[in-house]
Coordinates of C-alpha atoms in Angstrom, one line a residue:
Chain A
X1 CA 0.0 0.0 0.0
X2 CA 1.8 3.7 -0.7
X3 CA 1.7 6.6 1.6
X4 CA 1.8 10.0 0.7
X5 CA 4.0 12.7 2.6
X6 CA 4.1 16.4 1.8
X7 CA 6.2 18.9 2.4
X8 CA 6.3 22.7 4.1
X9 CA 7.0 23.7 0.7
X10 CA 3.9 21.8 -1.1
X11 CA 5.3 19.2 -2.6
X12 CA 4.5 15.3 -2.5
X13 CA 6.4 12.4 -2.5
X14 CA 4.0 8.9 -2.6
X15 CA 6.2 6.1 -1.2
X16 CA 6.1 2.9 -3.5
X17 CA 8.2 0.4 -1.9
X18 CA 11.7 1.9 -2.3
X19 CA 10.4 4.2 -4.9
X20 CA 9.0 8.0 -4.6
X21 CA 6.7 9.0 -7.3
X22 CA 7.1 13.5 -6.8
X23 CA 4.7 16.3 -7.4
X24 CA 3.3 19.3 -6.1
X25 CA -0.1 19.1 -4.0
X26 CA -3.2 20.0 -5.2
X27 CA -3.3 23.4 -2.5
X28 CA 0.3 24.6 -4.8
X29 CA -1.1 24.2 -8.3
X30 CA -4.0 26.1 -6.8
X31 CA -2.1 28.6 -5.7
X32 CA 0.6 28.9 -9.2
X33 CA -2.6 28.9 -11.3
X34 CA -2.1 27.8 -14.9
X35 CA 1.1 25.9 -15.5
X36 CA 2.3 26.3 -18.8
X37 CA 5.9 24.6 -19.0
X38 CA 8.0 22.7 -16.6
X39 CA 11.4 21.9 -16.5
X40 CA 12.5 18.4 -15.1
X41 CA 15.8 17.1 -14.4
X42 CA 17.9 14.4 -15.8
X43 CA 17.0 10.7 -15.7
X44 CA 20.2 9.6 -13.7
X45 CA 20.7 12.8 -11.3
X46 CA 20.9 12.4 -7.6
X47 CA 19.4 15.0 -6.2
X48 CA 19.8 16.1 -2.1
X49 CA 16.6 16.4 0.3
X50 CA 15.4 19.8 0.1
X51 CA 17.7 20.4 -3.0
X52 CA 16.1 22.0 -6.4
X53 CA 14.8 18.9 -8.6
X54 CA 12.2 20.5 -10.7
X55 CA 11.2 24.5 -12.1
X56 CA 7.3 25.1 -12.5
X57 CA 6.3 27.9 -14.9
X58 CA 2.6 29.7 -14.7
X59 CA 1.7 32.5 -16.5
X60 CA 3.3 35.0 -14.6
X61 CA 6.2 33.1 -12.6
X62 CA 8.7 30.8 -11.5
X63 CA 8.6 28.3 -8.7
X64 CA 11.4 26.2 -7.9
X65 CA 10.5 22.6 -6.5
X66 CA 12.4 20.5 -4.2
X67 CA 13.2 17.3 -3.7
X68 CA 11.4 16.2 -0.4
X69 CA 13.7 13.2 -0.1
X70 CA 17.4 12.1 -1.2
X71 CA 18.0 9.9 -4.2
X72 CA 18.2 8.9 -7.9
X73 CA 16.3 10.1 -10.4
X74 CA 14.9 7.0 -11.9
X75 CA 12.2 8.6 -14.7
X76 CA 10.4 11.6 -15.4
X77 CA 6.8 12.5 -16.5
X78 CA 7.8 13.5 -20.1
X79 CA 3.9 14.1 -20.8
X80 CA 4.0 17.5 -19.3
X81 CA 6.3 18.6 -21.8
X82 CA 3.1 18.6 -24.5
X83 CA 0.7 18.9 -21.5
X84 CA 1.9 20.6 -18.6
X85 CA -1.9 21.6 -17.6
X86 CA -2.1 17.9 -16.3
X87 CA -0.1 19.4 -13.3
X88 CA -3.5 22.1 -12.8
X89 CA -6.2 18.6 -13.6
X90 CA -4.4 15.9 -12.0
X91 CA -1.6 16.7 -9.5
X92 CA -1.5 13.6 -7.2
X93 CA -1.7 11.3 -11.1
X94 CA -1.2 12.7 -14.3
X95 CA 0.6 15.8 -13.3
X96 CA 4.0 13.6 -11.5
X97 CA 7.1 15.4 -12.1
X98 CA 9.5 12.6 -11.1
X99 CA 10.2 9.0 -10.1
X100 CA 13.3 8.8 -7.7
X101 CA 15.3 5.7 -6.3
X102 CA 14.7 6.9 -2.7
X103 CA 18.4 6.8 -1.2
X104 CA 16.8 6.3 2.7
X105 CA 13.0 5.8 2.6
X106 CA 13.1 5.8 6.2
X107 CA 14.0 9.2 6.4
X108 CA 10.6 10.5 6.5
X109 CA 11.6 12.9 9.4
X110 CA 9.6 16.8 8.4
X111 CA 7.5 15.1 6.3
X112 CA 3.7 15.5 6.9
X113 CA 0.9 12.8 6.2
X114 CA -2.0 13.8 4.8
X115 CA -4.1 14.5 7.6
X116 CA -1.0 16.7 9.2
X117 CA -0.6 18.3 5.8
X118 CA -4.4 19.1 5.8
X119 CA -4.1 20.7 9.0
X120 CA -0.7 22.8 8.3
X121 CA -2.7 24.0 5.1
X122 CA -5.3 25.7 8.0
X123 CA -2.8 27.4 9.2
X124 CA -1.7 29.4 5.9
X125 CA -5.4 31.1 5.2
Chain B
X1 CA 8.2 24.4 -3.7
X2 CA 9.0 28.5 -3.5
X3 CA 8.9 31.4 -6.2
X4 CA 12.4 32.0 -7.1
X5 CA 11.4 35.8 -7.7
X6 CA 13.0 37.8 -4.9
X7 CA 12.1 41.7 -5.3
X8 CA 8.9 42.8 -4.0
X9 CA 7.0 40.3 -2.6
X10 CA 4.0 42.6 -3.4
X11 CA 4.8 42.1 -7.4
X12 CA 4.8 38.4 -7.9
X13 CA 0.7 37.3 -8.5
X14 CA 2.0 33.4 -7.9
X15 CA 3.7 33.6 -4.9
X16 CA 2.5 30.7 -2.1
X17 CA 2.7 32.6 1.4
X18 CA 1.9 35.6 2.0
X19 CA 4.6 37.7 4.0
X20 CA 3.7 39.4 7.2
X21 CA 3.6 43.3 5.8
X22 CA 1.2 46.0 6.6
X23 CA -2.2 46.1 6.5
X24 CA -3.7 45.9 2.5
X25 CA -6.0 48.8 1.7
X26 CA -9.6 47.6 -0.2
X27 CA -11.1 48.9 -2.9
X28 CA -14.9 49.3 -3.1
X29 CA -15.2 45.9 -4.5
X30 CA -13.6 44.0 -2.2
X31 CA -16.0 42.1 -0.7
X32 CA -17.1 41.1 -4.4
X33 CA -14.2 39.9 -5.5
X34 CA -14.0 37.3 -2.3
X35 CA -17.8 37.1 -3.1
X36 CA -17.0 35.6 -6.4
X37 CA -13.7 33.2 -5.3
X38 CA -11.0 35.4 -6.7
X39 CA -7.7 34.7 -5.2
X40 CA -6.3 37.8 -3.2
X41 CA -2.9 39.2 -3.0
X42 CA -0.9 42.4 -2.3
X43 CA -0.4 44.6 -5.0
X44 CA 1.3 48.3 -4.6
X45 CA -0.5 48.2 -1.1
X46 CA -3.9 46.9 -2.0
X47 CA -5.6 43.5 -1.6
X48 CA -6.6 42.9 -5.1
X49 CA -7.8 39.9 -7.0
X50 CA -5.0 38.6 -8.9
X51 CA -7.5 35.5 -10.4
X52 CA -10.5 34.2 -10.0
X53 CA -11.6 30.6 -10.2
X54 CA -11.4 30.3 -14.1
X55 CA -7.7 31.2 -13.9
X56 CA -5.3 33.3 -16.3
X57 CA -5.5 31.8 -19.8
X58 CA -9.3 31.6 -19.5
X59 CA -9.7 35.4 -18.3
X60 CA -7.6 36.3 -21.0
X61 CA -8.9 34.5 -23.5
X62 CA -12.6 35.9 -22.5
X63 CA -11.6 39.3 -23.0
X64 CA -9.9 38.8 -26.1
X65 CA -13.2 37.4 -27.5
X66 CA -16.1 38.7 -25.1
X67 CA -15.9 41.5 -22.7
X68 CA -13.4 41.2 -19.5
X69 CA -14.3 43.5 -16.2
X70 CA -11.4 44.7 -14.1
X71 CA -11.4 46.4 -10.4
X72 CA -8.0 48.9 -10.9
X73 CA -9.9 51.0 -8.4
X74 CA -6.0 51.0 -7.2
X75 CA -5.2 53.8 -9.7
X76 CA -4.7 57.0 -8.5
X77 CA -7.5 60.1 -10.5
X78 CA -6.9 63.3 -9.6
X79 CA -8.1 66.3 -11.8
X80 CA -5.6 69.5 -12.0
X81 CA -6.9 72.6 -12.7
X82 CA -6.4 76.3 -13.1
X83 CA -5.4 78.6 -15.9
X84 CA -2.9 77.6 -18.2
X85 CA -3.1 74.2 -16.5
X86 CA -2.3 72.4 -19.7
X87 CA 0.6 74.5 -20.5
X88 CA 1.9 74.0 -17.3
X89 CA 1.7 70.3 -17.0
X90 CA 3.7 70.2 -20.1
X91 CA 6.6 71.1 -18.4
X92 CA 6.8 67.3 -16.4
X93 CA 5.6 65.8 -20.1
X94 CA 6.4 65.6 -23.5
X95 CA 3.4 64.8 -24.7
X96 CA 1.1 67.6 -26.4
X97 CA -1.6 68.5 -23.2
X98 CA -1.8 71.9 -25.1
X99 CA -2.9 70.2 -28.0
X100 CA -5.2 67.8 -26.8
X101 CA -9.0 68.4 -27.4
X102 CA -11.9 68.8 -25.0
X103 CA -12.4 65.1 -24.3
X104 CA -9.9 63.7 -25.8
X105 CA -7.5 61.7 -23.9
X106 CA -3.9 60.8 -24.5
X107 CA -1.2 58.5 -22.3
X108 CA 1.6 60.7 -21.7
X109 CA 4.7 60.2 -19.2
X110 CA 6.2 62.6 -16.2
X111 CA 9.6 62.7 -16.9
X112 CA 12.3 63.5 -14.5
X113 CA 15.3 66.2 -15.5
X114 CA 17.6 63.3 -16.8
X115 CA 15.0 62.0 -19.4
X116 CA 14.1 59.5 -17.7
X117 CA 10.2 58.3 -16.6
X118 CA 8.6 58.7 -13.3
X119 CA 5.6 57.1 -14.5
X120 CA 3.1 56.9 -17.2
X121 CA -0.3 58.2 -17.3
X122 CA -3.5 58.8 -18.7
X123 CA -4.7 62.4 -19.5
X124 CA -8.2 63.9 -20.2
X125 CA -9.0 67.4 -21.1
X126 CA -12.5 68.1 -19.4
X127 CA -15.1 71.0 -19.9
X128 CA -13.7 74.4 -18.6
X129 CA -14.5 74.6 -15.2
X130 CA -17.3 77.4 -13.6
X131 CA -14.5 79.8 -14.0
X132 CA -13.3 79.1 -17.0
X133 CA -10.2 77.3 -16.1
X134 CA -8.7 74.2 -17.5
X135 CA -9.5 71.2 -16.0
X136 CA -7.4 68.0 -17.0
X137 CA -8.1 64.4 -15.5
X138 CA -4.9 62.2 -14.9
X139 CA -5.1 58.4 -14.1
X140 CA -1.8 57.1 -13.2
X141 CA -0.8 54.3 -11.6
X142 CA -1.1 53.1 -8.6
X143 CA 2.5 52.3 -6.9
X144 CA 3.6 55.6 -7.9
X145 CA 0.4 57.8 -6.9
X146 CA 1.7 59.6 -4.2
X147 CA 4.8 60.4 -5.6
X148 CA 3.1 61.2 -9.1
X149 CA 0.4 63.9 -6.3
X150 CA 3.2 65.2 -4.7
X151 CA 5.3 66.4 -7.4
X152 CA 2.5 68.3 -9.7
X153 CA 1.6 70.0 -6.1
X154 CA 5.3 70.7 -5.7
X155 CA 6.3 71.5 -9.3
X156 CA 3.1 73.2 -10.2
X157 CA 2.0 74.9 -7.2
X158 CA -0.2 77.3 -8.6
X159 CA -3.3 75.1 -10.1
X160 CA -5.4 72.9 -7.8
X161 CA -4.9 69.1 -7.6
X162 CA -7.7 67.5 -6.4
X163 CA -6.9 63.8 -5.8
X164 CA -10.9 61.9 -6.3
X165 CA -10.2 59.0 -3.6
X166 CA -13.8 58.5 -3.4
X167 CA -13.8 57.1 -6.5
X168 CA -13.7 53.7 -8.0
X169 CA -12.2 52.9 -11.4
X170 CA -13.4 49.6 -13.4
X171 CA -12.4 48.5 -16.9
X172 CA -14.4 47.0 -19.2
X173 CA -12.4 45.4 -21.9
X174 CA -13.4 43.4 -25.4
X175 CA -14.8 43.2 -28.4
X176 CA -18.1 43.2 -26.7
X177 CA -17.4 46.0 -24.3
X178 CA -19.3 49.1 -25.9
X179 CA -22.6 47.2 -26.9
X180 CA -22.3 45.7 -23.0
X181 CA -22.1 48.7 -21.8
X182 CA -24.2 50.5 -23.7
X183 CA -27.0 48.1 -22.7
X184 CA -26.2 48.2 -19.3
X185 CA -26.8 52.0 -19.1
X186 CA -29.9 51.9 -20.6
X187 CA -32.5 52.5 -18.4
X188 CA -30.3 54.9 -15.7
X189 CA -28.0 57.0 -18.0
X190 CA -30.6 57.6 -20.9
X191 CA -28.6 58.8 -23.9
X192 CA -25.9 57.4 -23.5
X193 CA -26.1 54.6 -25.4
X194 CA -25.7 56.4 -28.5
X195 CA -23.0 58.1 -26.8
X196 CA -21.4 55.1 -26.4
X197 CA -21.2 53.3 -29.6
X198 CA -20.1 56.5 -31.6
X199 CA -17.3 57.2 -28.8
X200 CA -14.3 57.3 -30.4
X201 CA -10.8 55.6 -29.4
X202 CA -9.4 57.3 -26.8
X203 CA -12.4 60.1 -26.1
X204 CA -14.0 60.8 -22.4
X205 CA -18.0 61.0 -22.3
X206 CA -19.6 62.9 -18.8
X207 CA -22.3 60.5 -18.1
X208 CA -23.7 62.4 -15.6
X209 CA -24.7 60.9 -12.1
X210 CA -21.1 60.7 -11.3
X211 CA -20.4 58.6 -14.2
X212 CA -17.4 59.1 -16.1
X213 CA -16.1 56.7 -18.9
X214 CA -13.6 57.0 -21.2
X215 CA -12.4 54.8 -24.2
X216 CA -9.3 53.2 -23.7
X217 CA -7.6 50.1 -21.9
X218 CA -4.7 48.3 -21.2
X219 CA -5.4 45.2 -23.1
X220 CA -5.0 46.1 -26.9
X221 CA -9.0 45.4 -27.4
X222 CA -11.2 48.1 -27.6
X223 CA -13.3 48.9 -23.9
X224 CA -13.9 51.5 -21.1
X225 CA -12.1 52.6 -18.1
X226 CA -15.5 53.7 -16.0
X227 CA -14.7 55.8 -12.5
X228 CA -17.7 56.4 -10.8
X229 CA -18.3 57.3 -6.4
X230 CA -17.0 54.4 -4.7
X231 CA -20.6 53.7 -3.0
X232 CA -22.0 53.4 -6.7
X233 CA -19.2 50.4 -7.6
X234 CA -20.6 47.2 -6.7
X235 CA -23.8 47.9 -7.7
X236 CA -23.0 48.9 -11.2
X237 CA -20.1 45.7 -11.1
X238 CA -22.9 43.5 -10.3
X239 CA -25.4 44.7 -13.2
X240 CA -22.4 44.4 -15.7
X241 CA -21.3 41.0 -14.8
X242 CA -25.3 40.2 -14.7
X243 CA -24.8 40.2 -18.9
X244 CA -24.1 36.6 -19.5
X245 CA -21.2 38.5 -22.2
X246 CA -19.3 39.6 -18.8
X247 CA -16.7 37.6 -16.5
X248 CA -14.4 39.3 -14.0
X249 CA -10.4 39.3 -14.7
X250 CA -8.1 39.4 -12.3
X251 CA -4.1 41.4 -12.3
X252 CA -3.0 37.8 -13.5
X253 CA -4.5 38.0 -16.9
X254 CA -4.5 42.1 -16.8
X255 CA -0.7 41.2 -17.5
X256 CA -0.5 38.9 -19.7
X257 CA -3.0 41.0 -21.8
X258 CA -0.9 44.1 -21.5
X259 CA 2.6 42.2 -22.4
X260 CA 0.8 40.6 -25.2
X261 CA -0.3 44.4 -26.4
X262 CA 3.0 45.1 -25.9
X263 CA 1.8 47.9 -23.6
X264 CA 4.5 48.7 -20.7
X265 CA 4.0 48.3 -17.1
X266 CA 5.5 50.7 -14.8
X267 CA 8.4 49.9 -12.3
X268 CA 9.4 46.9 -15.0
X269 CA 9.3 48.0 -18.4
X270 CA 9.6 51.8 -17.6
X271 CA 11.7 53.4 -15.0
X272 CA 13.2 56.4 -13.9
X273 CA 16.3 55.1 -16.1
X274 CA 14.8 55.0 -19.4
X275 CA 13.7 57.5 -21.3
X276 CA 10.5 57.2 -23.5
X277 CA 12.7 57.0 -26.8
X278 CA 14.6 54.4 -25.4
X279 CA 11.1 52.8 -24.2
X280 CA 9.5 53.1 -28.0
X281 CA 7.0 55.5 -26.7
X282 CA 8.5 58.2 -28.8
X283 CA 4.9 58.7 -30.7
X284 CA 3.8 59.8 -27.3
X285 CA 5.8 62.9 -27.6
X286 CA 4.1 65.4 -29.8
X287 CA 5.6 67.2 -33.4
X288 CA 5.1 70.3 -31.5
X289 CA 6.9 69.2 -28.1
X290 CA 9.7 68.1 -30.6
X291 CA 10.6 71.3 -32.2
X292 CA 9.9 73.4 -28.8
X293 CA 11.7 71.5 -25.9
X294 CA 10.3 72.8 -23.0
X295 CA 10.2 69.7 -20.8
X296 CA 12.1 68.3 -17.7
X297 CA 14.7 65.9 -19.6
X298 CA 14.3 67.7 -22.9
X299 CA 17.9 67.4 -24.1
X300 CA 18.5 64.0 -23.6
X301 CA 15.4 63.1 -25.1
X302 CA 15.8 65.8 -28.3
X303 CA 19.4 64.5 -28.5
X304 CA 17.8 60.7 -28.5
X305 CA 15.1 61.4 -31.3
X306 CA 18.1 62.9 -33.3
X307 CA 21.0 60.3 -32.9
X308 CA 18.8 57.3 -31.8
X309 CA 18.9 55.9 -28.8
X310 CA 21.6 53.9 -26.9
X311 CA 19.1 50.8 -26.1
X312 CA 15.5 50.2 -27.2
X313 CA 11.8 48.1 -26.0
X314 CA 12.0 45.4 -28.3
X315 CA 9.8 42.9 -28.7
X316 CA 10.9 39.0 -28.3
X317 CA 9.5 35.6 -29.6
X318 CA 10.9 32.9 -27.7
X319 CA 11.5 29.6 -29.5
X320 CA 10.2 26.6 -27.4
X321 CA 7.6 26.7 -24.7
X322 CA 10.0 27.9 -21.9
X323 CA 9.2 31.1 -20.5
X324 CA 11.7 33.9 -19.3
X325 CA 11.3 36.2 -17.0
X326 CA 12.5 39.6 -15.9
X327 CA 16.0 40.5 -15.5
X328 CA 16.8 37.1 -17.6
X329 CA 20.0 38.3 -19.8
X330 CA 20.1 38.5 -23.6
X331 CA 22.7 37.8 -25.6
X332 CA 23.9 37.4 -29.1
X333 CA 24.8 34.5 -29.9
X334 CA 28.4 34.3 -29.7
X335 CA 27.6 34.8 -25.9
X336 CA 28.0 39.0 -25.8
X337 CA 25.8 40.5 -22.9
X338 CA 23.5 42.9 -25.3
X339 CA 20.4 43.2 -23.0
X340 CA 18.0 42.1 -20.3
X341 CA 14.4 41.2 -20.4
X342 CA 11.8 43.7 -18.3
X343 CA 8.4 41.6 -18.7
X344 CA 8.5 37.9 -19.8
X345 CA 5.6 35.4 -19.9
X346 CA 3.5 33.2 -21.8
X347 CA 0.7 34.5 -23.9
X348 CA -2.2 32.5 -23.8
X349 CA -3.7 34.1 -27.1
X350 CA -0.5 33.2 -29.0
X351 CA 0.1 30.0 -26.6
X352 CA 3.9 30.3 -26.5
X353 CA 6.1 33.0 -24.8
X354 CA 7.0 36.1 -25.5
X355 CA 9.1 39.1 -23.5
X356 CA 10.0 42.7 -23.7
X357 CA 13.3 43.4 -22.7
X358 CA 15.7 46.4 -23.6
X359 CA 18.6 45.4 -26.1
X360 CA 21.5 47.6 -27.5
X361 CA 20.6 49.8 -30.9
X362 CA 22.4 47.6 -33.0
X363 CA 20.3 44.9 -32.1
X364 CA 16.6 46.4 -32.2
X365 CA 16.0 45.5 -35.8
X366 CA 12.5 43.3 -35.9
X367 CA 14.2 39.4 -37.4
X368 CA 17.8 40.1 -34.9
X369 CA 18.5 36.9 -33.5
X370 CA 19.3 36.7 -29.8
X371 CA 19.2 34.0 -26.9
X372 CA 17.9 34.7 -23.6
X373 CA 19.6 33.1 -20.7
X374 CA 17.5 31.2 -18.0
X375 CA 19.1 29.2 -15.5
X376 CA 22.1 28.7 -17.7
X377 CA 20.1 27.5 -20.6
X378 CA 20.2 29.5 -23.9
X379 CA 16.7 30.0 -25.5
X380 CA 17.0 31.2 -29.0
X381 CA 14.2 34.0 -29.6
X382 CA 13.8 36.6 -32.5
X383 CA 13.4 40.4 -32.0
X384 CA 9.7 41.0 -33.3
X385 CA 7.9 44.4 -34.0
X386 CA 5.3 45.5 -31.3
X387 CA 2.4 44.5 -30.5
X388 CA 2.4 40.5 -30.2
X389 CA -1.2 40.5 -30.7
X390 CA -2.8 43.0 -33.1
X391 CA -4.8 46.3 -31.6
X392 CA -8.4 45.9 -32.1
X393 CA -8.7 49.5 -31.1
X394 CA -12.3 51.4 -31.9
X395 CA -11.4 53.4 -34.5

């Protein structure tokens, strides 16, 4: 069964055994409004926790994303390169940025479950 | 997840928190905006809706094919009058005020004594007052209001500025504007209608009742800017967006309407830097201003219409779907730094992006290839003449 954690900074990572499948939560592409272009990294890069992984574009700006956990990129959604709207329709499916070869899935430490992410999100408004 | 924008945290529409700052100021339509799920932020001091729930590309798509209404209730209107008021403003402007016909209304600059712009405006010449005195109507904008207020009271001491905070300002914007509004006045403002549909581009009509409406925008389609008394706002916001023709826009989609009109926006595209020759906004300045002078900045800016300027507002088409933002760098492509972007984005009507930036002379012509850095990548683009999208301007 996966689990989803979430960041401060609005991203997701949904734990797949010793995989992490990456995004941003539905509350961020919300709040960036239309996405029209994002850039991934490469297949192959390991990336640090809390390191830059991915660059969101709306219409008006640019939001970096980080990687909520250490490891390997191990694919990328290369759909959103024709259809980066899937990040606005689906966030949690469609709209993945990234798979990663987590380098310590224990090391969930900072990292909010759903119903604690739900909550921290009552905090911002 | 976090903007990478630093600056003003007031500027950027997309940002994710909200910083701890003073208190926003409201404009009359405040509660309607929340009313109808717009997403707030700060912008030059106010709480104003930057989207609402349809989101950019489908605002500004509406009011490229329908009629868009905007709250910019933010802008500062001030009327300045006195004798020889038109003559006098023309020392802060290089735009013809002497020359400009009762209700006619032109966008001008202030400029300050190096050339260079303190902000850009919109000026009216209204009916003679009681007295006989010229009365002009400025709109400017609204992070540089007070500064814009304080200088005519400084520079031109001897007319009366009377700043109209009491009122509200809307804009109604697309091909559909004029017969919207036109219907929507109907019944209270009888006459107007005709009024309205023979109004030409860039001419004020006195609706009475408080009404004031003038035809011009900031979106490249033809519309209205309508300021009326603040306690007559909502209701006249709710009986335009009562016409099935009318959706709200929000500051999102205001700029990426503007950038695709290749209009400038103050603070970015226009500063107290640049000059107006250097910003292309040299047919702003009138044939008579030309051979007189007369102006703060006059030399530099007669010297630049001579000799051309040093840098120009170009236009750029970015290759690929990657947008680039302000202050990303243009080169040439043998890697020499001849530029930097002001506004960047992605145009929904043209759904690719574009950018204005300011590049060397030698680089300005419309077809110069150039590459615009963003985050170490090189994205080839192509110096393009102004606007992106063609003006659908009532003519």
């Amino acid at each position: 069964m996966s689990s989803i954690r979430y960041t401060r900074d609005h991203e997701y990572v949904r734990i797949e055994g010793d995989t992490g499948v990456i995004g941003i939560s539905d509350y961020a592409q919300k709040q960036l409004g239309d996405v029209v272009f994002v850039e991934l990294p490469q297949v192959g890069a390991r990336i640090e926790k809390g390191a830059q992984a991915a660059v969101v574009e709306s219409v008006k700006a640019a939001s970096e994303v980080y990687a909520p956990l250490a490891g390997e990129v191990l694919a990328v959604n290369d759909a959103l390169e024709a259809d980066p709207a899937a990040i606005n329709a689906d966030p949690l499916g469609a709209g993945w940025f990234m798979k990663m070869r987590l380098a310590d899935s224990a090391a969930l430490d900072g990292l909010m479950d759903e119903t604690a992410y739900q909550a921290f999100l009552k905090t911002l408004d | 997840m976090a903007s990478d924008l630093p600056e003003d945290p007031t500027s950027d529409p997309s940002r994710i928190r909200p910083a701890a700052q003073d208190p926003l100021l409201r404009t009359p339509l405040h509660a309607l905006h929340r009313e109808l799920g717009a997403r707030m932020a700060g912008f030059a001091g106010y709480d104003m809706p930057i989207q609402y729930p349809a989101g950019v590309l489908a605002e500004n798509k509406w009011t490229r094919d329908s009629a868009g209404l905007f709250d910019v209730s933010h802008m500062g209107q001030a009327i300045l009058e006195g004798a020889g008021a038109a003559q006098a403003v023309e020392t802060l402007t290089a735009a013809d005020v002497q020359g400009l016909g009762e209700n006619r209304t032109r966008y001008a600059q202030f400029l300050n004594d190096d050339g260079g712009v303190l902000d850009d405006f919109m000026i009216t010449r209204l009916a003679p007052g009681a007295d006989g005195a010229q009365r002009l109507l400025l709109v400017v904008n609204a992070a540089r209001k007070h500064a814009d207020f304080a200088l005519l009271r400084e520079k031109l001491p001897a007319l009366r500025l009377s700043v109209r905070e009491e009122r509200a300002l809307l804009a109604l914007q697309g091909p559909k504007a004029a017969q919207v509004l036109a219907d929507a006045l109907r019944e209270e403002y009888g006459g107007l209608r005709d009024k309205i549909a023979a109004a030409p581009f860039m001419s004020f009509i006195d609706g009475g009742e408080g009404l004031w409406l003038w035809r011009s925008g900031y979106t490249g389609e033809d519309g209205f800017e309508i300021s009326l008394p603040a306690e007559q706002a909502q209701r006249f916001a709710r009986a335009l967006l009562a016409d099935a023709r009318v959706r709200p826009i929000g500051l999102g989609a205001r700029d990426s309407l503007r950038l695709e009109a290749g209009l400038c926006l103050y603070g970015h595209d226009l500063d107290e830097t640049t000059s107006p020759v250097e910003g292309a906004l040299a047919w702003s300045i009138g044939a008579r201003r030309r051979a007189e002078g007369g102006f703060a900045g006059a030399s530099r800016i007669l010297r630049e219409l001579r000799e051309g300027p040093a840098r120009r507002r170009v236009g750029l088409l970015l290759e690929g779907r990657q947008p680039a933002r302000e202050g990303a760098q243009i080169q040439t492509g043998d890697g020499r730094i001849v530029g930097a972007l002001t506004s960047g984005g992605y145009a929904p009507t043209l759904e690719r992006p574009i950018a204005m930036g300011y590049v060397a002379a030698a680089h300005a012509r419309a077809g110069e290839a150039l590459d615009v850095i963003v985050r170490g990548k090189r994205l080839p683009a192509r110096v393009v003449a102004l606007p992106f999208v063609p003006h659908r301007f009532f003519r």
